[in-house]
Amino acid sequence: MEEKVYKIMNNQLTYGRGYVYSLQYHIVWCTKYRRQVLKNGADTDCKALLQELAEEYRFRIAAMEVMPDHIHRSGFIRR
């Protein structure tokens, strides 16, 4: 029988006095008129910039996909 043990340090919850939460988001950015401009290196530059912002503002990007005309991003806010 498998025993499940939940540890505070290993989950995605934020604990405080009287509250527990997990703030998650899903963002889709589209280019104007859905023009396909996020290619030929612009896609990797966008990913790198978003990763730098995540490190600076202390949040974690769970999933990110850059298409030629839009970016999908999901993540967690962790303070």
One Martini backbone bead per residue (centre of mass of N, CA, C, O) as a GRO file, in nm:
protein
   79
    1MET     BB    1   0.093   0.038   0.025
    2GLU     BB    2   0.066   0.365  -0.050
    3GLU     BB    3   0.219   0.649   0.088
    4LYS     BB    4   0.104   0.980   0.150
    5VAL     BB    5   0.324   1.265   0.167
    6TYR     BB    6   0.299   1.599   0.279
    7LYS     BB    7   0.502   1.873   0.207
    8ILE     BB    8   0.554   2.204   0.238
    9MET     BB    9   0.820   2.236   0.051
   10ASN     BB   10   0.689   2.046  -0.213
   11ASN     BB   11   0.467   2.244  -0.280
   12GLN     BB   12   0.227   2.500  -0.428
   13LEU     BB   13   0.193   2.633  -0.147
   14THR     BB   14   0.083   2.907   0.056
   15TYR     BB   15   0.166   3.005   0.384
   16GLY     BB   16  -0.025   3.131   0.664
   17ARG     BB   17  -0.202   3.308   0.882
   18GLY     BB   18  -0.510   3.164   0.795
   19TYR     BB   19  -0.370   3.056   0.514
   20VAL     BB   20  -0.413   2.901   0.181
   21TYR     BB   21  -0.234   2.914  -0.142
   22SER     BB   22  -0.272   2.914  -0.518
   23LEU     BB   23  -0.135   3.104  -0.773
   24GLN     BB   24  -0.274   3.100  -1.101
   25TYR     BB   25  -0.195   3.124  -1.460
   26HIS     BB   26  -0.322   3.234  -1.795
   27ILE     BB   27  -0.151   3.346  -2.088
   28VAL     BB   28  -0.235   3.539  -2.393
   29TRP     BB   29  -0.041   3.649  -2.661
   30CYS     BB   30  -0.104   3.875  -2.930
   31THR     BB   31  -0.068   3.986  -3.227
   32LYS     BB   32  -0.121   4.210  -3.448
   33TYR     BB   33  -0.333   4.061  -3.665
   34ARG     BB   34  -0.176   3.787  -3.640
   35ARG     BB   35   0.111   3.821  -3.697
   36GLN     BB   36   0.407   3.644  -3.809
   37VAL     BB   37   0.681   3.742  -3.589
   38LEU     BB   38   0.751   3.477  -3.403
   39LYS     BB   39   1.046   3.438  -3.561
   40ASN     BB   40   1.372   3.407  -3.627
   41GLY     BB   41   1.444   3.447  -3.289
   42ALA     BB   42   1.206   3.591  -3.140
   43ASP     BB   43   1.116   3.347  -2.969
   44THR     BB   44   1.377   3.315  -2.794
   45ASP     BB   45   1.376   3.604  -2.682
   46CYS     BB   46   1.103   3.584  -2.533
   47LYS     BB   47   1.175   3.351  -2.348
   48ALA     BB   48   1.419   3.483  -2.209
   49LEU     BB   49   1.270   3.731  -2.098
   50LEU     BB   50   1.058   3.573  -1.927
   51GLN     BB   51   1.267   3.426  -1.748
   52GLU     BB   52   1.394   3.680  -1.625
   53LEU     BB   53   1.133   3.786  -1.495
   54ALA     BB   54   1.083   3.542  -1.314
   55GLU     BB   55   1.341   3.574  -1.145
   56GLU     BB   56   1.302   3.869  -1.051
   57TYR     BB   57   0.978   3.811  -0.945
   58ARG     BB   58   0.939   3.521  -0.826
   59PHE     BB   59   0.844   3.313  -1.060
   60ARG     BB   60   0.682   3.031  -1.218
   61ILE     BB   61   0.712   2.858  -1.517
   62ALA     BB   62   0.532   2.584  -1.629
   63ALA     BB   63   0.439   2.697  -1.925
   64MET     BB   64   0.566   2.743  -2.272
   65GLU     BB   65   0.447   2.884  -2.592
   66VAL     BB   66   0.571   2.968  -2.918
   67MET     BB   67   0.419   3.127  -3.171
   68PRO     BB   68   0.404   3.325  -3.450
   69ASP     BB   69   0.115   3.478  -3.310
   70HIS     BB   70   0.171   3.350  -3.009
   71ILE     BB   71   0.150   3.326  -2.639
   72HIS     BB   72   0.184   3.076  -2.395
   73ARG     BB   73   0.116   3.102  -2.031
   74SER     BB   74   0.213   2.932  -1.729
   75GLY     BB   75   0.177   2.974  -1.361
   76PHE     BB   76   0.342   3.073  -1.051
   77ILE     BB   77   0.309   3.229  -0.748
   78ARG     BB   78   0.608   3.291  -0.546
   79ARG     BB   79   0.700   3.430  -0.215
   0.00000   0.00000   0.00000
